[in-house]
Structure formats: C-alpha cells, structure tokens
Amino acid sequence: MPKTRVGVFVCHCGNNIGGVVRVPDVVEYARTLPNVTYAEDNLYTCSEEGLSSIKDQIAKEGLNRIVVASCTPRTHEPLFKKACEEAGLNKYLFEFVNIREHCSWVHMHDPAMATQKAKELVRMGVAKAVHLEPQEEFESDVFPAALVIGGGVAGMSAALALANQGIQVHLVEREQELGGLIRGVQTLFPTEQDTDELLRPLAERVKAHPQISVFLGSEVESVSGFIGDFDVSVRTDGEVEGLRVGTIVVATGAEELKPVGLYRYGELPNVVTQLEFEEQFKSGGDVPRSVAIINCVGARIPQRTYCGRFCCATAIKNAIWMMERDPEARVYVLHRDVMAYGVEIEEFYQRAMELGVRFLRYDVESPPEVLGEDRAKAVKVQHQLMGKEVTLPVDMVVLTTPLVARDDNGKLSKMLKVPLGSEGFFLEAHLKLRPIEFSTDGVYVCGAARYPSNIPESVSQAYAAAAKASIPIREGLVRVEAITAVCDERTCSACGNCVEACPFGAVELQQGRFGRTAYVNTALCKGCGCCVAACPSGAMQQRGFSDRQVLSMIGALAEVMTGGVE
Amino acid sequence: MVSSSDSLGNGFEPKILVFACNWCSYAGADLAGVSRLQMPPNCRVVRVMCSARVRPEFVITALSKGLDGVLVLGCHPGDCHYSEGNYFTRRRGLLLRKLLEYVGIEPERFQVRWVSASEGAKFAETVERVTEQIRALGPNRPRSEVLPTEPGDK
C-alpha cells in the first residue's frame, strides 16, 4: 500500500456546481493524479451521506489525506475536518478546494473552462494535501468576563443575557446615560408603547445587576489579544482603566442620517427628521395640523442603495400619532414603496389608512418639492396614481431618513480587527450561516451596528450574540487553530528578521540546543506567516501553509501548462 | 516547451496565480461568487492567512515555471487582520517588481491589489483587468535556464 493515499470528494452541490462544472470529468481527472487512490462525486458532500462516505472510505481505502472540492472553506471546513477526525484521521490532513464560489458561480456561461479550472484547482489541492502533516492544537484558557460595547437596547440586552448566566460583564457606553439612539424616540411601533416604559426598567436592571459594571461617558481606547484573553483599555474622563475579557460584543448602534441639502433640510426651520420630530414633541408642544412626511430621503439611491428597513414603520407610527391626537389633522406620507413587512406592521399600515393618513406614491425621478420662503408652506408632488401634480399646504415637513453607520466604526473595526461592509456597518462572518459572529473568533455583533434593525430584532440579535459570546467562557478553554509558525532550529541563522516582522511579539531569539535561534511562542502567534516570508533560510515555516505546500501548488499548476498534462 | 494557451485551443489565455488573504480578499472573492459576478476563468486562487505570507520566492517560482502572471490580494492598508502584514506585502511588492524587471520579466506580470471582504465587485473587476493586462503582454516563457525551477525542500 503506498504511503500517501489521497481521497478526493467532488461535490455537485445540487446544481450549483454540477450545473456548470462536469463533475464526473473532474472525478475521472482526480483519479489520474499522483497519490490519489480514491475519488468520487457526491450530490452534496456536506450531507450526512457525503460525510459518511468520507468516513467509510477513510476506513475502507486506508485514505490518509482527504481533499473535498466543493464550496468555500470559510463555512464548511469545520464540518469536513470533524468527519475526518471522527474517522480517526488528524483533521489537519484535510484540504479544501473551492470550485463553487471561485468557479461554477463565476463562470456560469463557460462550462468547458469552468471544468478545466476545477480540474486544475483539484490538482493544486491534491499537490498540497500530499505535503500536509498532522498537527496538535494549542489550548488556552478563557478569561471569564465579557465586554459589551454600546449601552443601547441591544447592548443592554446582551449584557443582561450574559450576566444572568453568572458571567462578569463590562458595559461601555459613550454617552452619560444608557439607552442609545431611542432615548429621543417618544413611542415604539407597532405597540405605541412609551419608549421610557421599555428603556427605564431595562437600564435599571443593568445598573443594579451585580455582575455588570457600567462605564458611562466612556470609550474603548484600545484592544489587544485574542479570543479568551483580550486586554481592553477604556477611557472615562481622561482616566484609563484596563480590563481583561474573554469575549467581546459590539453593540454600538447607528445614527440617523441628517439629510443636509435635501428637501431644504437645514435651511427651513420646519423641515425636520423623524427623530427631531419625536424629540420636539416628546417634551410636549402643539402638534401641527398639516404635515407632509417624505419617505426614502437619502435611501435607495445610487449613493446609498440600502433600504432603512423600519423607516416606513416609523413614518406610519408618527402619522398615526398625529391623527390620534387630532382627527382633523391632515397627514400625508409621500413614499416610493411602503415596506410594511410582517404581520404587525402591515396591520399598523392598514390602521393608518383607516385613520385617514393619506399615502401618495412619488417617483424617484421627480421627487417632491418643498415650497416656502423662510418656512415650508407647501409640498408639490407628482401624484403617481392620479398622474398629475398636486400641491399640499403644510405646517411642517418631516423627512424619513435611514440609519447610517457611525463615523467611528472604522476606528473600532481596526481595533478589533473585524471588517466593515461597503456602507460602513460592521460586516458579519456570513450573512446566513454566521449572522452575529465576525470571522475573528471571540468577537460578536448585534443591533444597528450591523444593519438598521428595530427593537425586537435588536433584542433577538443581542440574545444570539450573548449566547455565542458565552460559549467560550462556559467551556473555559479555546483551541487555537494549528496554523502557527514554527522554527527549524537546525537551519535558523538567528538573523532576527522574523522577530522584526512579527506584529505580535511572538518570536524571540533564544539559546537552545543548536545555539542561538528563533523561537515562536505559540500562545502569541496568530498564524499570519509574516515571519515565514521574511526568513531568508526557510527555517521558519507555517503549519498548513509551509513553503513546500504552497510551492507544490504552484508546481502543480505550472505542470498543466508545461508538463503536457491535461 | 508548450506555450501557454487554453485547453480548448482558442488562442492565448493567460494562466494567473492569485494569492488571497483569508480575511479580506478571499472573502471578497467568495462574495463575488455568491453575487454570481461573472469573470474570466484565468485565475487560480490560493488562500493564505495574510498577503504577507507570500514569500517573493513563490512569485519568482511561479513566473519562472511559466505561469503568465501572479496577483497578490490583501486587505486595504490599515485594515490588515494582523495589523501590519499588508505593509510588508506592499514594500516587498515594490522591491520584487524591480527585481523582476532586472531579470527580464515584465513587472506587470506581478501585481498587488487590495480587496476587502465586502468588495466582491472589486474582486471581479480586478480579475478582469489583470487578466486583460496579462493577456496583452502575451505568453510568459518558462525560464528554467535563468532561475531554479525546483522548490527548495525545506
């Protein structure tokens, strides 16, 4: 029996791969590759059937390297590695080849070239797999405390959910008061409950909880470390306090867009945003009799393509609020579409219409116009249904704007090493499969920091983030992926390039068996490989990404061109 | 030596090796896929944890073995998951282009670009543009006579 026995499993992913790439051809091709002793195709390799097959063939064929050609390693890699482990194969003897995101989905109109590319990618994967080595994972302790950044509804809910499990929580809020953005909101849709009725008890429970320490008027200044052991500096009035936590929840929320330059906002005093409207009447005051609400201000436009998700509901809520105070009031909602999603909000929308709120659809190409010299006196709009222009006399214009990402998200994202999306909101690890996690372990996100979300959504996300953030703390230890650097003391010349290159201070020169050589502290190494590329002698290597492994992939690809192989 | 051409014999199609960092660019490439952004089938992506893992030797080996181009993709400067890895990439890249020029390889065959996790469209555009540029350069010739082709066994 040959020493290295590679098994290749090529996934159809239903029609996702198989509809473009000729999977049976790829399997045939895999069988011709050096060291491949077994290959098969699966309708779904990630299904119970596919996973069983991997395990069965490890036993039956004596496979000692597994290559799965399917989707992205960023989602299913742990699943396949687990299958290997269950069959008694070290999970680091597994290699993933992406022929879906990087092949079938992006070459849908070129099945021949997509098939050729899939073959080459499999060839490269097999070439690397041959050089894989079993690895042991490093374990480290998890400090039993969590940091929640942001004291709005999401942050407070997450903090309570964590603290109620007995976990020590540090809650950092930049304002002097807990509550976040909705402090200025008077009522909440669709229950029309007074905001304070929700906020006050929540804030009191947070402040009274023995497991929660609240930092008000405070900001996170720096974060270092990794899952299980983050060092955090929090600044309060010039004083800096150091905290040690195992996991971090980001709940920093978002801001209402101030639509300067649109509909004469900032120029006329009675043109305000929804939040300003609510703040104005939260403290009392006469409600105007005739109001035009303009929706989708600064949203669903080329510069800001997203829908604010709940702004329609906010507009409906405030329209109802006005009609209920004064049944004679004239309230117009000028909209592009009404996004009244879900059962409750649709009913809420119906009620607004029954109360006499008038909904007028406008076209984004001919938006409404605010008329008046020093105050808004009327709104002129092309009524899409009637097909004619109407002029509505108004006492006030309320602009419905979406939530936008906070400017300082960038600063926090750099500190935490987590990404932002194109609109500046925090970007989760996977839209569907990991919606409240970051790809960085130990850091989670909830609420409007990720995307505009209403109260029920923020609370659900907060519970989800808290549950995720509690897992490493409950387990007490984390395993660090064995992709760390390792130095071959025999060939190290102690030049120290690696020491300089390491961003984490994980490499040191030490006196050892072969004299003075580089030494990697695995607990500090994050597996970037900076030091490996900086090593002139090749003594420094990265587990799972060694020179030999990468060069064999390059060689495999080059052979396709020059070696006369297919 | 077999000159590079696609397997279907439709004229010159460059073969391009792409290194993409795990945190930004590989995720950006995935997003391009999820978004079904169609692109030329010339690139082969190798995942590395950080663009700074790309040892210059990888680029030189790839080009000396006759691959037509090498594209290294990393996080935008300042956004590196490892704080400063992509600064190494940038500095090494500049130096490496000079070296390539010196040994007679068109420096355009080696490119460094920044693609974030949310930039699926930028990934697709980059693949499109770089493929176009390298196609315009024509086939690279293997240079075993100039540079060693065997990876050092480390």
PDB file of N, CA, C and O in Angstrom, chain A residues 287-348:
ATOM      1  N   VAL A 287     -48.990  70.088  18.251  1.00  0.00           N
ATOM      2  CA  VAL A 287     -48.712  69.316  17.053  1.00  0.00           C
ATOM      3  C   VAL A 287     -49.291  70.058  15.851  1.00  0.00           C
ATOM      4  O   VAL A 287     -50.422  70.537  15.909  1.00  0.00           O
ATOM      5  N   PRO A 288     -48.520  70.191  14.789  1.00  0.00           N
ATOM      6  CA  PRO A 288     -49.039  70.906  13.616  1.00  0.00           C
ATOM      7  C   PRO A 288     -50.236  70.171  13.003  1.00  0.00           C
ATOM      8  O   PRO A 288     -50.373  68.962  13.139  1.00  0.00           O
ATOM      9  N   ARG A 289     -51.082  70.923  12.330  1.00  0.00           N
ATOM     10  CA  ARG A 289     -52.321  70.367  11.776  1.00  0.00           C
ATOM     11  C   ARG A 289     -52.088  69.674  10.438  1.00  0.00           C
ATOM     12  O   ARG A 289     -52.809  68.762  10.080  1.00  0.00           O
ATOM     13  N   SER A 290     -51.140  70.185   9.707  1.00  0.00           N
ATOM     14  CA  SER A 290     -50.966  69.658   8.360  1.00  0.00           C
ATOM     15  C   SER A 290     -49.497  69.324   8.130  1.00  0.00           C
ATOM     16  O   SER A 290     -48.642  70.208   8.188  1.00  0.00           O
ATOM     17  N   VAL A 291     -49.223  68.054   7.920  1.00  0.00           N
ATOM     18  CA  VAL A 291     -47.824  67.619   7.861  1.00  0.00           C
ATOM     19  C   VAL A 291     -47.593  66.719   6.645  1.00  0.00           C
ATOM     20  O   VAL A 291     -48.415  65.844   6.360  1.00  0.00           O
ATOM     21  N   ALA A 292     -46.526  66.976   5.941  1.00  0.00           N
ATOM     22  CA  ALA A 292     -46.116  66.046   4.882  1.00  0.00           C
ATOM     23  C   ALA A 292     -44.900  65.284   5.371  1.00  0.00           C
ATOM     24  O   ALA A 292     -43.914  65.885   5.807  1.00  0.00           O
ATOM     25  N   ILE A 293     -45.003  63.961   5.323  1.00  0.00           N
ATOM     26  CA  ILE A 293     -43.856  63.117   5.657  1.00  0.00           C
ATOM     27  C   ILE A 293     -43.286  62.613   4.340  1.00  0.00           C
ATOM     28  O   ILE A 293     -44.032  62.078   3.516  1.00  0.00           O
ATOM     29  N   ILE A 294     -42.000  62.821   4.115  1.00  0.00           N
ATOM     30  CA  ILE A 294     -41.392  62.324   2.872  1.00  0.00           C
ATOM     31  C   ILE A 294     -40.494  61.138   3.228  1.00  0.00           C
ATOM     32  O   ILE A 294     -39.571  61.267   4.032  1.00  0.00           O
ATOM     33  N   ASN A 295     -40.775  59.992   2.650  1.00  0.00           N
ATOM     34  CA  ASN A 295     -40.008  58.772   2.945  1.00  0.00           C
ATOM     35  C   ASN A 295     -38.855  58.577   1.958  1.00  0.00           C
ATOM     36  O   ASN A 295     -38.800  59.213   0.909  1.00  0.00           O
ATOM     37  N   CYS A 296     -37.979  57.668   2.314  1.00  0.00           N
ATOM     38  CA  CYS A 296     -36.832  57.313   1.457  1.00  0.00           C
ATOM     39  C   CYS A 296     -35.959  58.525   1.151  1.00  0.00           C
ATOM     40  O   CYS A 296     -35.492  58.701   0.032  1.00  0.00           O
ATOM     41  N   VAL A 297     -35.766  59.387   2.165  1.00  0.00           N
ATOM     42  CA  VAL A 297     -34.883  60.539   1.955  1.00  0.00           C
ATOM     43  C   VAL A 297     -33.445  60.066   2.170  1.00  0.00           C
ATOM     44  O   VAL A 297     -33.087  59.634   3.266  1.00  0.00           O
ATOM     45  N   GLY A 298     -32.673  60.106   1.121  1.00  0.00           N
ATOM     46  CA  GLY A 298     -31.278  59.648   1.227  1.00  0.00           C
ATOM     47  C   GLY A 298     -31.141  58.141   1.292  1.00  0.00           C
ATOM     48  O   GLY A 298     -30.085  57.632   1.652  1.00  0.00           O
ATOM     49  N   ALA A 299     -32.195  57.409   0.952  1.00  0.00           N
ATOM     50  CA  ALA A 299     -32.106  55.945   0.950  1.00  0.00           C
ATOM     51  C   ALA A 299     -32.540  55.426  -0.412  1.00  0.00           C
ATOM     52  O   ALA A 299     -33.290  56.083  -1.121  1.00  0.00           O
ATOM     53  N   ARG A 300     -32.079  54.234  -0.746  1.00  0.00           N
ATOM     54  CA  ARG A 300     -32.401  53.589  -2.024  1.00  0.00           C
ATOM     55  C   ARG A 300     -32.075  54.515  -3.192  1.00  0.00           C
ATOM     56  O   ARG A 300     -32.867  54.698  -4.118  1.00  0.00           O
ATOM     57  N   ILE A 301     -30.928  55.143  -3.083  1.00  0.00           N
ATOM     58  CA  ILE A 301     -30.416  55.994  -4.157  1.00  0.00           C
ATOM     59  C   ILE A 301     -29.039  55.442  -4.529  1.00  0.00           C
ATOM     60  O   ILE A 301     -28.480  54.645  -3.765  1.00  0.00           O
ATOM     61  N   PRO A 302     -28.497  55.839  -5.673  1.00  0.00           N
ATOM     62  CA  PRO A 302     -27.213  55.241  -6.066  1.00  0.00           C
ATOM     63  C   PRO A 302     -26.110  55.385  -5.010  1.00  0.00           C
ATOM     64  O   PRO A 302     -25.331  54.472  -4.804  1.00  0.00           O
ATOM     65  N   GLN A 303     -26.095  56.520  -4.297  1.00  0.00           N
ATOM     66  CA  GLN A 303     -25.037  56.720  -3.299  1.00  0.00           C
ATOM     67  C   GLN A 303     -25.287  55.921  -2.025  1.00  0.00           C
ATOM     68  O   GLN A 303     -24.378  55.714  -1.235  1.00  0.00           O
ATOM     69  N   ARG A 304     -26.549  55.563  -1.776  1.00  0.00           N
ATOM     70  CA  ARG A 304     -26.875  54.801  -0.566  1.00  0.00           C
ATOM     71  C   ARG A 304     -27.999  53.853  -0.946  1.00  0.00           C
ATOM     72  O   ARG A 304     -29.164  54.192  -0.864  1.00  0.00           O
ATOM     73  N   THR A 305     -27.604  52.671  -1.376  1.00  0.00           N
ATOM     74  CA  THR A 305     -28.568  51.809  -2.067  1.00  0.00           C
ATOM     75  C   THR A 305     -29.508  51.059  -1.130  1.00  0.00           C
ATOM     76  O   THR A 305     -30.526  50.557  -1.565  1.00  0.00           O
ATOM     77  N   TYR A 306     -29.151  50.992   0.162  1.00  0.00           N
ATOM     78  CA  TYR A 306     -29.947  50.119   1.014  1.00  0.00           C
ATOM     79  C   TYR A 306     -31.261  50.754   1.475  1.00  0.00           C
ATOM     80  O   TYR A 306     -31.422  51.964   1.453  1.00  0.00           O
ATOM     81  N   CYS A 307     -32.171  49.887   1.872  1.00  0.00           N
ATOM     82  CA  CYS A 307     -33.442  50.305   2.451  1.00  0.00           C
ATOM     83  C   CYS A 307     -33.231  50.387   3.956  1.00  0.00           C
ATOM     84  O   CYS A 307     -32.613  49.510   4.541  1.00  0.00           O
ATOM     85  N   GLY A 308     -33.754  51.449   4.582  1.00  0.00           N
ATOM     86  CA  GLY A 308     -33.562  51.644   6.027  1.00  0.00           C
ATOM     87  C   GLY A 308     -34.363  50.677   6.879  1.00  0.00           C
ATOM     88  O   GLY A 308     -34.319  50.727   8.089  1.00  0.00           O
ATOM     89  N   ARG A 309     -35.087  49.816   6.244  1.00  0.00           N
ATOM     90  CA  ARG A 309     -35.772  48.687   6.863  1.00  0.00           C
ATOM     91  C   ARG A 309     -36.980  49.060   7.707  1.00  0.00           C
ATOM     92  O   ARG A 309     -38.037  48.531   7.496  1.00  0.00           O
ATOM     93  N   PHE A 310     -36.836  49.937   8.676  1.00  0.00           N
ATOM     94  CA  PHE A 310     -38.006  50.228   9.515  1.00  0.00           C
ATOM     95  C   PHE A 310     -38.438  51.691   9.429  1.00  0.00           C
ATOM     96  O   PHE A 310     -39.273  52.139  10.193  1.00  0.00           O
ATOM     97  N   CYS A 311     -37.857  52.464   8.512  1.00  0.00           N
ATOM     98  CA  CYS A 311     -38.236  53.886   8.454  1.00  0.00           C
ATOM     99  C   CYS A 311     -39.689  54.043   8.044  1.00  0.00           C
ATOM    100  O   CYS A 311     -40.373  54.948   8.520  1.00  0.00           O
ATOM    101  N   CYS A 312     -40.204  53.162   7.173  1.00  0.00           N
ATOM    102  CA  CYS A 312     -41.615  53.234   6.793  1.00  0.00           C
ATOM    103  C   CYS A 312     -42.491  53.076   8.028  1.00  0.00           C
ATOM    104  O   CYS A 312     -43.464  53.806   8.209  1.00  0.00           O
ATOM    105  N   ALA A 313     -42.113  52.114   8.879  1.00  0.00           N
ATOM    106  CA  ALA A 313     -42.890  51.877  10.096  1.00  0.00           C
ATOM    107  C   ALA A 313     -42.838  53.096  11.014  1.00  0.00           C
ATOM    108  O   ALA A 313     -43.830  53.462  11.652  1.00  0.00           O
ATOM    109  N   THR A 314     -41.676  53.750  11.077  1.00  0.00           N
ATOM    110  CA  THR A 314     -41.545  54.966  11.890  1.00  0.00           C
ATOM    111  C   THR A 314     -42.469  56.056  11.358  1.00  0.00           C
ATOM    112  O   THR A 314     -43.160  56.737  12.122  1.00  0.00           O
ATOM    113  N   ALA A 315     -42.502  56.210  10.037  1.00  0.00           N
ATOM    114  CA  ALA A 315     -43.355  57.232   9.415  1.00  0.00           C
ATOM    115  C   ALA A 315     -44.819  56.941   9.714  1.00  0.00           C
ATOM    116  O   ALA A 315     -45.589  57.843  10.074  1.00  0.00           O
ATOM    117  N   ILE A 316     -45.204  55.660   9.602  1.00  0.00           N
ATOM    118  CA  ILE A 316     -46.594  55.272   9.872  1.00  0.00           C
ATOM    119  C   ILE A 316     -46.939  55.552  11.337  1.00  0.00           C
ATOM    120  O   ILE A 316     -47.989  56.101  11.654  1.00  0.00           O
ATOM    121  N   LYS A 317     -45.990  55.213  12.217  1.00  0.00           N
ATOM    122  CA  LYS A 317     -46.215  55.414  13.648  1.00  0.00           C
ATOM    123  C   LYS A 317     -46.469  56.888  13.954  1.00  0.00           C
ATOM    124  O   LYS A 317     -47.428  57.238  14.639  1.00  0.00           O
ATOM    125  N   ASN A 318     -45.615  57.748  13.409  1.00  0.00           N
ATOM    126  CA  ASN A 318     -45.772  59.170  13.714  1.00  0.00           C
ATOM    127  C   ASN A 318     -47.005  59.761  13.034  1.00  0.00           C
ATOM    128  O   ASN A 318     -47.634  60.681  13.566  1.00  0.00           O
ATOM    129  N   ALA A 319     -47.383  59.221  11.886  1.00  0.00           N
ATOM    130  CA  ALA A 319     -48.606  59.671  11.218  1.00  0.00           C
ATOM    131  C   ALA A 319     -49.816  59.310  12.075  1.00  0.00           C
ATOM    132  O   ALA A 319     -50.706  60.142  12.313  1.00  0.00           O
ATOM    133  N   ILE A 320     -49.833  58.076  12.587  1.00  0.00           N
ATOM    134  CA  ILE A 320     -50.942  57.639  13.452  1.00  0.00           C
ATOM    135  C   ILE A 320     -50.996  58.491  14.717  1.00  0.00           C
ATOM    136  O   ILE A 320     -52.057  58.938  15.150  1.00  0.00           O
ATOM    137  N   TRP A 321     -49.803  58.738  15.262  1.00  0.00           N
ATOM    138  CA  TRP A 321     -49.727  59.536  16.493  1.00  0.00           C
ATOM    139  C   TRP A 321     -50.390  60.905  16.288  1.00  0.00           C
ATOM    140  O   TRP A 321     -51.162  61.373  17.123  1.00  0.00           O
ATOM    141  N   MET A 322     -50.115  61.511  15.141  1.00  0.00           N
ATOM    142  CA  MET A 322     -50.707  62.830  14.862  1.00  0.00           C
ATOM    143  C   MET A 322     -52.217  62.722  14.666  1.00  0.00           C
ATOM    144  O   MET A 322     -52.980  63.523  15.199  1.00  0.00           O
ATOM    145  N   MET A 323     -52.653  61.715  13.904  1.00  0.00           N
ATOM    146  CA  MET A 323     -54.087  61.571  13.628  1.00  0.00           C
ATOM    147  C   MET A 323     -54.869  61.276  14.897  1.00  0.00           C
ATOM    148  O   MET A 323     -56.008  61.704  15.043  1.00  0.00           O
ATOM    149  N   GLU A 324     -54.244  60.543  15.799  1.00  0.00           N
ATOM    150  CA  GLU A 324     -54.962  60.201  17.022  1.00  0.00           C
ATOM    151  C   GLU A 324     -55.072  61.397  17.963  1.00  0.00           C
ATOM    152  O   GLU A 324     -56.016  61.506  18.733  1.00  0.00           O
ATOM    153  N   ARG A 325     -54.107  62.289  17.872  1.00  0.00           N
ATOM    154  CA  ARG A 325     -54.174  63.489  18.712  1.00  0.00           C
ATOM    155  C   ARG A 325     -55.205  64.465  18.158  1.00  0.00           C
ATOM    156  O   ARG A 325     -55.816  65.214  18.912  1.00  0.00           O
ATOM    157  N   ASP A 326     -55.291  64.473  16.842  1.00  0.00           N
ATOM    158  CA  ASP A 326     -56.159  65.457  16.197  1.00  0.00           C
ATOM    159  C   ASP A 326     -56.763  64.825  14.937  1.00  0.00           C
ATOM    160  O   ASP A 326     -56.143  64.832  13.882  1.00  0.00           O
ATOM    161  N   PRO A 327     -57.971  64.280  15.079  1.00  0.00           N
ATOM    162  CA  PRO A 327     -58.584  63.598  13.929  1.00  0.00           C
ATOM    163  C   PRO A 327     -58.792  64.520  12.730  1.00  0.00           C
ATOM    164  O   PRO A 327     -58.996  64.046  11.611  1.00  0.00           O
ATOM    165  N   GLU A 328     -58.749  65.824  12.962  1.00  0.00           N
ATOM    166  CA  GLU A 328     -58.915  66.767  11.849  1.00  0.00           C
ATOM    167  C   GLU A 328     -57.590  67.029  11.131  1.00  0.00           C
ATOM    168  O   GLU A 328     -57.557  67.741  10.134  1.00  0.00           O
ATOM    169  N   ALA A 329     -56.516  66.498  11.684  1.00  0.00           N
ATOM    170  CA  ALA A 329     -55.197  66.780  11.087  1.00  0.00           C
ATOM    171  C   ALA A 329     -55.125  66.221   9.670  1.00  0.00           C
ATOM    172  O   ALA A 329     -55.844  65.288   9.319  1.00  0.00           O
ATOM    173  N   ARG A 330     -54.247  66.831   8.858  1.00  0.00           N
ATOM    174  CA  ARG A 330     -54.017  66.286   7.512  1.00  0.00           C
ATOM    175  C   ARG A 330     -52.572  65.794   7.463  1.00  0.00           C
ATOM    176  O   ARG A 330     -51.638  66.592   7.577  1.00  0.00           O
ATOM    177  N   VAL A 331     -52.460  64.500   7.369  1.00  0.00           N
ATOM    178  CA  VAL A 331     -51.116  63.915   7.346  1.00  0.00           C
ATOM    179  C   VAL A 331     -50.921  63.172   6.029  1.00  0.00           C
ATOM    180  O   VAL A 331     -51.711  62.289   5.679  1.00  0.00           O
ATOM    181  N   TYR A 332     -49.893  63.578   5.298  1.00  0.00           N
ATOM    182  CA  TYR A 332     -49.590  62.940   4.021  1.00  0.00           C
ATOM    183  C   TYR A 332     -48.274  62.180   4.154  1.00  0.00           C
ATOM    184  O   TYR A 332     -47.302  62.730   4.674  1.00  0.00           O
ATOM    185  N   VAL A 333     -48.257  60.957   3.690  1.00  0.00           N
ATOM    186  CA  VAL A 333     -46.990  60.224   3.631  1.00  0.00           C
ATOM    187  C   VAL A 333     -46.622  60.064   2.157  1.00  0.00           C
ATOM    188  O   VAL A 333     -47.326  59.385   1.408  1.00  0.00           O
ATOM    189  N   LEU A 334     -45.566  60.746   1.753  1.00  0.00           N
ATOM    190  CA  LEU A 334     -45.111  60.645   0.362  1.00  0.00           C
ATOM    191  C   LEU A 334     -44.037  59.558   0.322  1.00  0.00           C
ATOM    192  O   LEU A 334     -43.001  59.680   0.961  1.00  0.00           O
ATOM    193  N   HIS A 335     -44.314  58.501  -0.399  1.00  0.00           N
ATOM    194  CA  HIS A 335     -43.425  57.338  -0.339  1.00  0.00           C
ATOM    195  C   HIS A 335     -43.064  56.853  -1.733  1.00  0.00           C
ATOM    196  O   HIS A 335     -43.681  57.259  -2.723  1.00  0.00           O
ATOM    197  N   ARG A 336     -42.070  55.966  -1.784  1.00  0.00           N
ATOM    198  CA  ARG A 336     -41.723  55.308  -3.061  1.00  0.00           C
ATOM    199  C   ARG A 336     -42.310  53.903  -3.090  1.00  0.00           C
ATOM    200  O   ARG A 336     -42.716  53.423  -4.137  1.00  0.00           O
ATOM    201  N   ASP A 337     -42.291  53.230  -1.961  1.00  0.00           N
ATOM    202  CA  ASP A 337     -42.971  51.954  -1.740  1.00  0.00           C
ATOM    203  C   ASP A 337     -43.164  51.921  -0.237  1.00  0.00           C
ATOM    204  O   ASP A 337     -42.346  52.479   0.485  1.00  0.00           O
ATOM    205  N   VAL A 338     -44.183  51.263   0.234  1.00  0.00           N
ATOM    206  CA  VAL A 338     -44.325  51.141   1.691  1.00  0.00           C
ATOM    207  C   VAL A 338     -43.829  49.760   2.100  1.00  0.00           C
ATOM    208  O   VAL A 338     -44.379  48.747   1.694  1.00  0.00           O
ATOM    209  N   MET A 339     -42.768  49.764   2.870  1.00  0.00           N
ATOM    210  CA  MET A 339     -42.185  48.497   3.320  1.00  0.00           C
ATOM    211  C   MET A 339     -42.783  48.171   4.689  1.00  0.00           C
ATOM    212  O   MET A 339     -42.167  48.422   5.722  1.00  0.00           O
ATOM    213  N   ALA A 340     -44.004  47.666   4.681  1.00  0.00           N
ATOM    214  CA  ALA A 340     -44.669  47.319   5.942  1.00  0.00           C
ATOM    215  C   ALA A 340     -44.595  45.812   6.096  1.00  0.00           C
ATOM    216  O   ALA A 340     -45.579  45.111   5.950  1.00  0.00           O
ATOM    217  N   TYR A 341     -43.373  45.323   6.372  1.00  0.00           N
ATOM    218  CA  TYR A 341     -43.161  43.883   6.389  1.00  0.00           C
ATOM    219  C   TYR A 341     -43.681  43.259   7.675  1.00  0.00           C
ATOM    220  O   TYR A 341     -43.744  43.905   8.709  1.00  0.00           O
ATOM    221  N   GLY A 342     -44.052  41.997   7.573  1.00  0.00           N
ATOM    222  CA  GLY A 342     -44.504  41.267   8.754  1.00  0.00           C
ATOM    223  C   GLY A 342     -45.968  41.555   9.069  1.00  0.00           C
ATOM    224  O   GLY A 342     -46.557  42.507   8.562  1.00  0.00           O
ATOM    225  N   VAL A 343     -46.528  40.734   9.951  1.00  0.00           N
ATOM    226  CA  VAL A 343     -47.961  40.819  10.259  1.00  0.00           C
ATOM    227  C   VAL A 343     -48.297  42.138  10.952  1.00  0.00           C
ATOM    228  O   VAL A 343     -49.189  42.872  10.540  1.00  0.00           O
ATOM    229  N   GLU A 344     -47.529  42.468  11.994  1.00  0.00           N
ATOM    230  CA  GLU A 344     -47.903  43.613  12.823  1.00  0.00           C
ATOM    231  C   GLU A 344     -47.821  44.929  12.055  1.00  0.00           C
ATOM    232  O   GLU A 344     -48.690  45.787  12.172  1.00  0.00           O
ATOM    233  N   ILE A 345     -46.764  45.077  11.296  1.00  0.00           N
ATOM    234  CA  ILE A 345     -46.570  46.381  10.655  1.00  0.00           C
ATOM    235  C   ILE A 345     -47.576  46.567   9.520  1.00  0.00           C
ATOM    236  O   ILE A 345     -48.066  47.664   9.283  1.00  0.00           O
ATOM    237  N   GLU A 346     -47.943  45.495   8.853  1.00  0.00           N
ATOM    238  CA  GLU A 346     -48.960  45.585   7.807  1.00  0.00           C
ATOM    239  C   GLU A 346     -50.301  46.031   8.425  1.00  0.00           C
ATOM    240  O   GLU A 346     -50.983  46.904   7.890  1.00  0.00           O
ATOM    241  N   GLU A 347     -50.634  45.460   9.584  1.00  0.00           N
ATOM    242  CA  GLU A 347     -51.875  45.871  10.262  1.00  0.00           C
ATOM    243  C   GLU A 347     -51.809  47.335  10.686  1.00  0.00           C
ATOM    244  O   GLU A 347     -52.789  48.075  10.614  1.00  0.00           O
ATOM    245  N   PHE A 348     -50.629  47.719  11.099  1.00  0.00           N
ATOM    246  CA  PHE A 348     -50.359  49.089  11.535  1.00  0.00           C
ATOM    247  C   PHE A 348     -50.585  50.056  10.363  1.00  0.00           C
ATOM    248  O   PHE A 348     -51.196  51.114  10.497  1.00  0.00           O
TER     249      PHE A 348
END
